Coordinates of C-alpha atoms in Angstrom, one line a residue:
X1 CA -11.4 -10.3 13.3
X2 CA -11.4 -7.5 16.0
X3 CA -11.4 -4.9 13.8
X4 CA -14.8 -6.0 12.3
X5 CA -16.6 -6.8 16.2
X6 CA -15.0 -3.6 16.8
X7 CA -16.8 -1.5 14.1
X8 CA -20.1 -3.5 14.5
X9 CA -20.8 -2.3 18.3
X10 CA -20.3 1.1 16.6
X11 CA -23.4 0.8 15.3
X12 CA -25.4 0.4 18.6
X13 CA -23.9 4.3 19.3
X14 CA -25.6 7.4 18.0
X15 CA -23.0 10.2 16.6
X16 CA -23.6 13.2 16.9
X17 CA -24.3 15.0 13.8
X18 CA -23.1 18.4 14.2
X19 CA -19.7 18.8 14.1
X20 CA -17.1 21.4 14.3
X21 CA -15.3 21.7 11.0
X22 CA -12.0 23.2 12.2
X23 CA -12.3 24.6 15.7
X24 CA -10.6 27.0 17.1
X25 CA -7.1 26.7 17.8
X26 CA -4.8 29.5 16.4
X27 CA -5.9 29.2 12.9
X28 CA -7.0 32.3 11.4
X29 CA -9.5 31.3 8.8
X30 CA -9.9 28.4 10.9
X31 CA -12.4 29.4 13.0
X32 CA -15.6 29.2 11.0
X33 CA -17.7 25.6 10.8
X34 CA -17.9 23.9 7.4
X35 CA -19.6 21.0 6.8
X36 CA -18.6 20.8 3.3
X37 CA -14.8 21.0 2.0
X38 CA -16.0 23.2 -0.8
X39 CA -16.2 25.5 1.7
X40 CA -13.4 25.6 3.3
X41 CA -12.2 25.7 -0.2
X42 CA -12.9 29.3 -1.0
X43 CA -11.1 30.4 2.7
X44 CA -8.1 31.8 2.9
X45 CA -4.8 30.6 3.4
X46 CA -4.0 30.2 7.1
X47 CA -0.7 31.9 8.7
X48 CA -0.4 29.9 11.8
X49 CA -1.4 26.6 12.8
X50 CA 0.1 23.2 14.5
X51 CA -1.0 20.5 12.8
X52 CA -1.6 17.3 14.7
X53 CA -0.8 13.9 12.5
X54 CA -1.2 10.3 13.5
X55 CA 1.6 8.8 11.3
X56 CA 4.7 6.2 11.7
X57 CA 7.8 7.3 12.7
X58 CA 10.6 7.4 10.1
X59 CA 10.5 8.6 6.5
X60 CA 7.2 9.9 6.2
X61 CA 7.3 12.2 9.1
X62 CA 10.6 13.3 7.7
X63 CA 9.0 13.8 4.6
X64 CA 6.1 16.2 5.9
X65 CA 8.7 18.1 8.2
X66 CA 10.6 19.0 5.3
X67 CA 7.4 19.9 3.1
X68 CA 5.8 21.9 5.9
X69 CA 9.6 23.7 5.8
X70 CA 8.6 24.5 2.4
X71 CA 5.3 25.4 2.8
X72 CA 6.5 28.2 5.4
X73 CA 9.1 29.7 3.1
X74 CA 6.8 29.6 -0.1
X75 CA 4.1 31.1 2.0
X76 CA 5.3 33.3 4.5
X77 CA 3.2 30.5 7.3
X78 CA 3.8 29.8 10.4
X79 CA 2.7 26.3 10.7
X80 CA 4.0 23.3 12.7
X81 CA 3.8 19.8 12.3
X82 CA 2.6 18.0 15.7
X83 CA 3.5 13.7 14.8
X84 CA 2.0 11.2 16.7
X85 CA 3.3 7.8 16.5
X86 CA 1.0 4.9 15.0
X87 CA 1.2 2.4 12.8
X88 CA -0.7 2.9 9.7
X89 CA -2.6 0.0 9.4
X90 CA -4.5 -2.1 11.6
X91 CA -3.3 0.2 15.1
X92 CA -4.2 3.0 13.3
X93 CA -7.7 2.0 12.9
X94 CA -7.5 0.6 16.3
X95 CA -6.3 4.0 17.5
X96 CA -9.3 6.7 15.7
X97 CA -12.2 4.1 15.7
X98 CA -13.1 4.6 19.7
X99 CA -12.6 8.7 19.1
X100 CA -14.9 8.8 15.9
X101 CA -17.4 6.6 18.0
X102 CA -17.7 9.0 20.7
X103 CA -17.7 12.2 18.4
X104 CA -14.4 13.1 20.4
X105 CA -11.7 15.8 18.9
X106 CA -9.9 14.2 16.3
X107 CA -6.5 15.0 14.7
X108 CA -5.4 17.4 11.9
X109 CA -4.3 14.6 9.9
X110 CA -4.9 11.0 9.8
X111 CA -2.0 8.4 7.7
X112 CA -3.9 5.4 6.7
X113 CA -3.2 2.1 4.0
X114 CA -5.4 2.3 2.1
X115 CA -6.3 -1.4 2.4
X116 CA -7.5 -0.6 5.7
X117 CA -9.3 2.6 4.9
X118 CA -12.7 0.7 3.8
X119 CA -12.7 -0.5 7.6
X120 CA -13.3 3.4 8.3
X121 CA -15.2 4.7 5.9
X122 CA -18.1 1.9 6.3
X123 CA -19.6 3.7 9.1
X124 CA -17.9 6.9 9.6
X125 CA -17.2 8.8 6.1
X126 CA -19.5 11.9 6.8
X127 CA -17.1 12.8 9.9
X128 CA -14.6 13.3 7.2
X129 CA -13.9 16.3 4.4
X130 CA -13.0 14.9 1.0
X131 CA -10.8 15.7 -1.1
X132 CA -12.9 15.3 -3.8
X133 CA -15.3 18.5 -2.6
X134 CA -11.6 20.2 -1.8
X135 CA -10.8 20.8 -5.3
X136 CA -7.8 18.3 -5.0
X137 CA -9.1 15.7 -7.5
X138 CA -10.3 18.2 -10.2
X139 CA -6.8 20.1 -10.1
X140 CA -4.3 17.5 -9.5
X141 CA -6.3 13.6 -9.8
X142 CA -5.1 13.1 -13.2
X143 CA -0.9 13.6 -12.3
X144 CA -1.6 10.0 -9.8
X145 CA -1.1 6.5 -10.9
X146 CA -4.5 5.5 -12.9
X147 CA -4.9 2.3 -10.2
X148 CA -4.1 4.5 -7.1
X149 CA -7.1 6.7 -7.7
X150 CA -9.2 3.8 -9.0
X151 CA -8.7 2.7 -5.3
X152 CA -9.2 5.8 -3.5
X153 CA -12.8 6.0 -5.8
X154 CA -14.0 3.0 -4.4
X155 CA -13.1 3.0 -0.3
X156 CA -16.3 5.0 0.7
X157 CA -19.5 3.9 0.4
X158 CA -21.0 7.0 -1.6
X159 CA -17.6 6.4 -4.2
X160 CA -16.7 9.6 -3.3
X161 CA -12.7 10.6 -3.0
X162 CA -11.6 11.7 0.7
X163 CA -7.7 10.4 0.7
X164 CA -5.4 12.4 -0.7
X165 CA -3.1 10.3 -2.1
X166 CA 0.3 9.2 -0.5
X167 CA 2.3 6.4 -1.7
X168 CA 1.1 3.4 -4.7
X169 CA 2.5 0.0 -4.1
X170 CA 3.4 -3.0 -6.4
X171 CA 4.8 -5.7 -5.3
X172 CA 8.5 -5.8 -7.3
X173 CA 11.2 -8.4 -7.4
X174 CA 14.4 -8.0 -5.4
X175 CA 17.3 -10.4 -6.4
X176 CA 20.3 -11.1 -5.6
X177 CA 22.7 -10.7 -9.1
X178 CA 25.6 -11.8 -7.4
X179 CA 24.3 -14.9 -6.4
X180 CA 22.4 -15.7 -9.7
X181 CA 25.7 -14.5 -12.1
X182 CA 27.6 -17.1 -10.0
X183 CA 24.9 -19.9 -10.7
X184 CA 26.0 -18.9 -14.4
X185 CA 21.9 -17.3 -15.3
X186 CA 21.6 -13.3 -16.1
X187 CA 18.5 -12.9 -14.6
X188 CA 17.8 -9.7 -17.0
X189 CA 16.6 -12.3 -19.5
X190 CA 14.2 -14.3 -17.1
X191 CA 10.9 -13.1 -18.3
X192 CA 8.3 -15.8 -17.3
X193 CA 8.0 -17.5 -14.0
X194 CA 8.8 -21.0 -16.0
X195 CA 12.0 -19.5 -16.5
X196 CA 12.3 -18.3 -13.0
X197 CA 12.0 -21.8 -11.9
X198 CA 14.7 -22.9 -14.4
X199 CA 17.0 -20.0 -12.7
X200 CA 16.1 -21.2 -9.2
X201 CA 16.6 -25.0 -10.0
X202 CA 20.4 -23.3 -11.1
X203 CA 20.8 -21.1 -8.2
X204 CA 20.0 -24.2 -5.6
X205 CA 22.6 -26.4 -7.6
X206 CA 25.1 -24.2 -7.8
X207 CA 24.9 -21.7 -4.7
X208 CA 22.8 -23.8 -2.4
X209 CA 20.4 -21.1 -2.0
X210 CA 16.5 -21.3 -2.3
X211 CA 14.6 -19.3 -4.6
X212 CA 12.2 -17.6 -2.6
X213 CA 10.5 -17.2 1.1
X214 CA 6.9 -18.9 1.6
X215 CA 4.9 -19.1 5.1
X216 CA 5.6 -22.3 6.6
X217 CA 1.5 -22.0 8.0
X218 CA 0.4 -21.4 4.4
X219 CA 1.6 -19.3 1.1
X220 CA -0.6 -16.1 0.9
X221 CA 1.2 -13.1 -0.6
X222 CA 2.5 -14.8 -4.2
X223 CA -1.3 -16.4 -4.4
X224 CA -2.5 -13.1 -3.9
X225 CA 0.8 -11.5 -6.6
X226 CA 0.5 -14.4 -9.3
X227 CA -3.9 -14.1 -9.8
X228 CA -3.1 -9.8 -9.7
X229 CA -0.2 -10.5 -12.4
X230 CA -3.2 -12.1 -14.5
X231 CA -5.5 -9.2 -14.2
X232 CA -7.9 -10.8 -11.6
X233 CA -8.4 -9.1 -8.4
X234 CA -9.8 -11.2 -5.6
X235 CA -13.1 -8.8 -5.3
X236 CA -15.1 -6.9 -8.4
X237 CA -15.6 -4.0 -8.4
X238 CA -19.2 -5.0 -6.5
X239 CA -17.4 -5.9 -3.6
X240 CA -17.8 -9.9 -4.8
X241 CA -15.1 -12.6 -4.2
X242 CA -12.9 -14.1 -7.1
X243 CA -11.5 -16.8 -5.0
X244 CA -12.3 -19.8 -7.6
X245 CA -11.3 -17.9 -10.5
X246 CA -9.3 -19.9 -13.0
X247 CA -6.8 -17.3 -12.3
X248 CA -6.4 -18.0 -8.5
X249 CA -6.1 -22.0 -9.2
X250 CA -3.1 -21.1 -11.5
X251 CA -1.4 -19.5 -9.1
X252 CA -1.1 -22.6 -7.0
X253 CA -0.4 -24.2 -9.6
X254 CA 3.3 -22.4 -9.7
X255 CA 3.4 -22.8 -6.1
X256 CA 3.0 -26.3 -6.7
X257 CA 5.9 -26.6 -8.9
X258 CA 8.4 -24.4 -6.7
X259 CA 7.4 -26.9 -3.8
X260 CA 8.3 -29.6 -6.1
X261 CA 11.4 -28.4 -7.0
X262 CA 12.6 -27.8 -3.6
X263 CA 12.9 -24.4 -4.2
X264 CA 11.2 -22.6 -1.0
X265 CA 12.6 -21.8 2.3
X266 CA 10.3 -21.3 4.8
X267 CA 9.2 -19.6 8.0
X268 CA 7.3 -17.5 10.1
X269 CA 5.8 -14.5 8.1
X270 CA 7.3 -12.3 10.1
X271 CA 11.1 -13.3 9.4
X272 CA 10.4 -13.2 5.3
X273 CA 12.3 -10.5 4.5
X274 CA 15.0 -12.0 6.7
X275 CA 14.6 -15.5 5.1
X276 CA 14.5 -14.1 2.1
X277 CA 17.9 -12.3 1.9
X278 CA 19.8 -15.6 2.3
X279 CA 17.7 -16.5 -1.3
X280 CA 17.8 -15.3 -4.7
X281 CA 14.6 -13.3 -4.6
X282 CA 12.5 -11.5 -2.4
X283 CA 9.3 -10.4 -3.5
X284 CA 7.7 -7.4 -1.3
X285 CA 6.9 -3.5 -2.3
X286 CA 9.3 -1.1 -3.3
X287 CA 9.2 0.3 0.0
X288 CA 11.6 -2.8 1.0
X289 CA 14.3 -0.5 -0.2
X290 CA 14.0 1.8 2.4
X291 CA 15.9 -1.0 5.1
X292 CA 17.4 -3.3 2.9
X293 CA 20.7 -1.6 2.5
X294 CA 20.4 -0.7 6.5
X295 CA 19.4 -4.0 7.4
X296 CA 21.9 -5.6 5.4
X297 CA 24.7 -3.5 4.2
X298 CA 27.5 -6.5 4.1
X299 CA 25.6 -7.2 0.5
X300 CA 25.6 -3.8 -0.8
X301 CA 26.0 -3.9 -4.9
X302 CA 24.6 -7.5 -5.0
X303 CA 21.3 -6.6 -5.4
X304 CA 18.8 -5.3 -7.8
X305 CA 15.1 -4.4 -8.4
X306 CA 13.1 -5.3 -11.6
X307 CA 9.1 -6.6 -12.2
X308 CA 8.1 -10.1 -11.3
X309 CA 8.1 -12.2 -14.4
X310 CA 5.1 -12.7 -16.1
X311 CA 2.5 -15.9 -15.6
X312 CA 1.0 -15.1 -19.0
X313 CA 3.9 -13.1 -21.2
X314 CA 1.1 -11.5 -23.0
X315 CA -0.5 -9.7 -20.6
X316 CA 1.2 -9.0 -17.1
X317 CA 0.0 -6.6 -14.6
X318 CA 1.9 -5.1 -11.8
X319 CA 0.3 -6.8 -8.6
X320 CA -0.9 -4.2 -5.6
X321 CA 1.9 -4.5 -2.2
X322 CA 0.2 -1.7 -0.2
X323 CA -0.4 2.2 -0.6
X324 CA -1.1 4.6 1.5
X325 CA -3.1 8.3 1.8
X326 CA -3.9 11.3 4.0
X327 CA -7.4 12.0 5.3
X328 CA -8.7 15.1 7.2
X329 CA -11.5 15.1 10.4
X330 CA -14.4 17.5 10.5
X331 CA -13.8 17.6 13.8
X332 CA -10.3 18.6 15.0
X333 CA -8.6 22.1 15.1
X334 CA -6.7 22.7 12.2
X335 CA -8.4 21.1 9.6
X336 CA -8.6 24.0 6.9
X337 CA -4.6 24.2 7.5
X338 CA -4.3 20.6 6.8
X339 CA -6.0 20.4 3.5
X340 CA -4.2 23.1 2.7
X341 CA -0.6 21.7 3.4
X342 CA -1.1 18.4 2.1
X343 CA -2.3 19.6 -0.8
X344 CA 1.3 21.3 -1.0
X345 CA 3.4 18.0 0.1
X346 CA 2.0 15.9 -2.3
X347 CA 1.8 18.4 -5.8
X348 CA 5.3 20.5 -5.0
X349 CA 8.2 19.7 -6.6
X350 CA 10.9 20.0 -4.2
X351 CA 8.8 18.7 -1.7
X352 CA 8.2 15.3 -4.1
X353 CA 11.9 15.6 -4.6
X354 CA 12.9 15.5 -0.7
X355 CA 10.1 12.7 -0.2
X356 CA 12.2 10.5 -3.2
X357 CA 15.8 11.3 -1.2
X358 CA 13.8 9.4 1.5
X359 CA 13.6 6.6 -1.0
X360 CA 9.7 7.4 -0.1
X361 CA 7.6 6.2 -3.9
X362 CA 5.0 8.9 -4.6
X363 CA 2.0 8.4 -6.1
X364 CA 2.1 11.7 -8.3
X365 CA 3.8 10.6 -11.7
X366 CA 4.8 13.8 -12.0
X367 CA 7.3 13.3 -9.8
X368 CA 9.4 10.9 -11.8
X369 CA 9.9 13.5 -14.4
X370 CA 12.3 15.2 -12.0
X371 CA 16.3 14.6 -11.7
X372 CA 15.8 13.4 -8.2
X373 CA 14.1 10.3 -9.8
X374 CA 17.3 9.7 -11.3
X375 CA 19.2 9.6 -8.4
X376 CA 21.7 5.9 -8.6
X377 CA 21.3 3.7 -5.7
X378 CA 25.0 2.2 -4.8
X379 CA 23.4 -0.9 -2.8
X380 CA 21.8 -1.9 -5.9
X381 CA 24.7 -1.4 -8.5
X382 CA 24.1 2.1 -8.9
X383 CA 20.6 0.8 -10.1
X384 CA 18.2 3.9 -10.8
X385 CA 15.6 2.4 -8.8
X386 CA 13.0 4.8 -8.3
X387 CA 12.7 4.9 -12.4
X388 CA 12.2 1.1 -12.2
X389 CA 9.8 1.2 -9.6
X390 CA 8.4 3.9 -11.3
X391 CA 7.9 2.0 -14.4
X392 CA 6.6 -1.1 -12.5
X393 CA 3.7 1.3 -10.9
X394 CA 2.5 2.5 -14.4
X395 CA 1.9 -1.2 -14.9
X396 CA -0.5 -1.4 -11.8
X397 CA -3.4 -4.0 -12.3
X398 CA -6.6 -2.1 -10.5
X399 CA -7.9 -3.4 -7.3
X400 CA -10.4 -2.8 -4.8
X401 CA -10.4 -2.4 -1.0
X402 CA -13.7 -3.6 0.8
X403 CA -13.8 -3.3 4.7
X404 CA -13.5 -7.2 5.2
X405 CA -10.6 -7.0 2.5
X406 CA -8.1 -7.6 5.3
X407 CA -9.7 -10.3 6.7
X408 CA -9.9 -12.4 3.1
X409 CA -6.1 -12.8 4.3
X410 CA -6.9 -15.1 6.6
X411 CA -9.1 -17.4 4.5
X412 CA -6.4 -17.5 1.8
X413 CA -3.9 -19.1 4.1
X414 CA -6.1 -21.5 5.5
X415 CA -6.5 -23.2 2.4
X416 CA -3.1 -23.1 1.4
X417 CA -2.7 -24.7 4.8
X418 CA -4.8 -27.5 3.9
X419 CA -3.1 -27.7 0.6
X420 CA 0.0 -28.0 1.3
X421 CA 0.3 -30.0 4.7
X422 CA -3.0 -31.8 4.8
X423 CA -3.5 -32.8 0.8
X424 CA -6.6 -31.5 0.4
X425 CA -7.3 -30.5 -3.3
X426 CA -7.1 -26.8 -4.4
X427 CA -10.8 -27.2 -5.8
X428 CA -12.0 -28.2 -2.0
X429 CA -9.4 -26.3 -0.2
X430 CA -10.7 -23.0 -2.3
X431 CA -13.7 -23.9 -2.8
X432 CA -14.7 -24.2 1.3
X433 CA -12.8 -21.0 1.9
X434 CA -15.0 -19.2 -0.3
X435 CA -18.1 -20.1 1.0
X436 CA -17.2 -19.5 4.6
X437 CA -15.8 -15.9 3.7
X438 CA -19.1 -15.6 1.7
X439 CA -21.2 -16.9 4.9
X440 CA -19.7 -14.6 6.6
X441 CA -19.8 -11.3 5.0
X442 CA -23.0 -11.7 2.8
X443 CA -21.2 -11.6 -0.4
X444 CA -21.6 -13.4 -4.0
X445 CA -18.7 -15.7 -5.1
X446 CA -18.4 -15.7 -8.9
X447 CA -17.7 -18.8 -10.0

């Protein structure tokens, strides 16, 4: 990938060491260099700051504008919130790699999946503060979802924490109630993916609808869901690759039988969530309910949210769609007021509460113990969704993010490529994938 030659010629570069810990600016109690965040620990709160974040536009920004609102009123501040727009994921990397290359200023505040994180942290995680050193995991580490910091443990090299912790992900299943009571199934009941194929077989009969979206180059996000419901992640904890676990070679096995059945509509990856609202299900992150209802507000009440039915019944894991966290720059101006308010937005109450009006899914439990996580969502029958989703996360099977993570993406699609348009045998198709990947990268497959 690009991202990977990218980071490499990083490597012919020498960074400077020293770096500014939170420059000047118009912090007060800003001003002094720390390498350490234990340091800037023990300062004291700053009045007046504008704090520079690369985020998306939309929710999240929203979300920090009212927080930093808070933060003001709670603390008699002065702080502002400067947003940059950039996509959190590959652009973002994109966007800070050249910068932390060249030891250039950096911003406040940088919003980053956490998938993607590893890609950063490989080469430059001294240039950042943790959160860890902060104080932030000590005081408030054990209010997160279990499998959010399990991830956040393992992105740096040294296993030490620098995100501080957004948004969780697990990939959830979206159906369309209407459209299944009308085939005559109550989809409350379907608890196994056997008997999601029965209700799919009924839905096509009666309704003429497909059961689900799949990539017409290659299925990748429900091999990836179906070996997570079963416990296996596609790396150990070592940074190894799982690929010809028993686990992954079910999975296409239930792909097998929804091809079979005629049961897949397909299309560019892209147009899924599209594709996927003409079916009966659509399986994404909970964060899909932030635009269904805006996307597609002629079906408002049809649908609902609930887990994705178990492979095995007796033990079923929550598979990983996403998450996302905040990390701070030695080297920008404001960096001791930054650790300081997102500390705030993601412990405070009302701040949690405004981030959940958003439809936004924080990664502090303790947020779901509020009434704004019972808020009823009239697009999905007055469903209290964020309680669901809630209960979904608790379930969260523990993964790992690896800076070639991203890329095993495109070596899972390949062989589904193979297996599904050119016959080739999961055993091979797998099998070839896995060595290449390991060629590559320098990693062990367990067999």
């Amino acid at each position: 990938m690009k991202l990977k030659k990218m980071l490499g010629s990083a490597l012919g570069l020498l960074l400077i060491a020293s770096l500014a810990a939170c420059g000047g600016g118009d912090s007060k109690g800003a001003s002094k260099s720390a390498d350490s965040a234990k340091d800037l620990a023990k300062e004291e709160r700053v009045e007046k700051a504008s704090i520079e974040v690369y985020m998306p536009k939309g929710k999240n920004t929203d979300y920090l504008q009212k927080s930093i609102e808070l933060y003001n009123k709670k603390y008699n501040t002065e702080l502002e919130l400067k947003p940059v727009d950039v996509a959190p994921a590959i652009p973002m990397v994109q966007k800070v790699t050249p910068k932390l290359v060249a030891n250039e200023k950096m911003p406040d505040l940088i919003f980053l999946q956490d998938s993607n994180a590893g890609s950063v942290f490989e080469k430059f995680e001294d240039l950042f503060y943790s959160s860890e050193d902060f104080g932030f995991v000590k005081d408030y580490g054990k209010d997160f979802y279990k499998a959010k910091m399990n991830m956040l443990e393992n992105i740096a090299p040294s296993k030490k924490v620098y995100g501080f912790p957004n948004d969780w992900g697990n990939a959830s299943m979206f159906y369309n109630e209407a459209a299944f009571k009308e085939a005559g199934v109550d989809m409350t009941t379907v608890k196994t993916w056997d008997e999601l194929i029965d209700a799919g077989k009924k839905l096509k009969e009666k309704t003429g609808k497909k059961l689900l979206f799949m990539r017409d180059t290659g299925e990748l996000d429900l091999v990836k869901y179906l070996t997570e419901q079963q416990g296996v992640s596609l790396f150990d904890k070592e940074g190894n690759l799982n690929l010809l676990n028993d686990a992954v070679k079910k999975s296409y096995e239930i792909i097998q039988k929804l091809q079979d059945e005629d049961l897949v509509a397909y299309g560019n990856s892209k147009d899924y969530t599209v594709i996927g609202q003409d079916c009966g299900t659509i399986f994404a992150g909970g964060w899909l309910a932030s635009y269904q209802e805006g996307d597609y507000p002629d079906d408002k009440g049809n649908w609902r949210i609930g887990a994705i039915p178990a492979v095995n019944p007796d033990e079923n894991f929550a598979p990983m769609s996403g998450g996302s966290s905040y990390y701070v720059p030695k080297k920008s101006d404001n960096a001791l007021a930054a650790l300081q308010f997102i500390t705030f937005a993601l412990t405070d109450k009302e701040a949690l509460d405004s981030y959940m009006e958003l439809s936004g899914l924080p990664a502090n439990t303790k947020a779901y113990e509020s009434e704004a996580a019972q808020k009823e969502f009239p697009y999905y029958g007055n469903q209290k969704i964020l309680v669901t989703l809630d209960e979904i996360s608790k379930n969260s099977v523990e993964g790992y993010a690896f800076p070639y993570s991203a890329d095993l993406d495109n070596y899972i699609e390949a062989a589904s490529y193979e297996i599904k348009n050119n016959g080739v045998s999961v055993e091979d198709a797998l099998k070839k994938q896995a060595d290449d990947f390991a060629s590559k990268y320098n990693v062990k497959v367990n067999e």
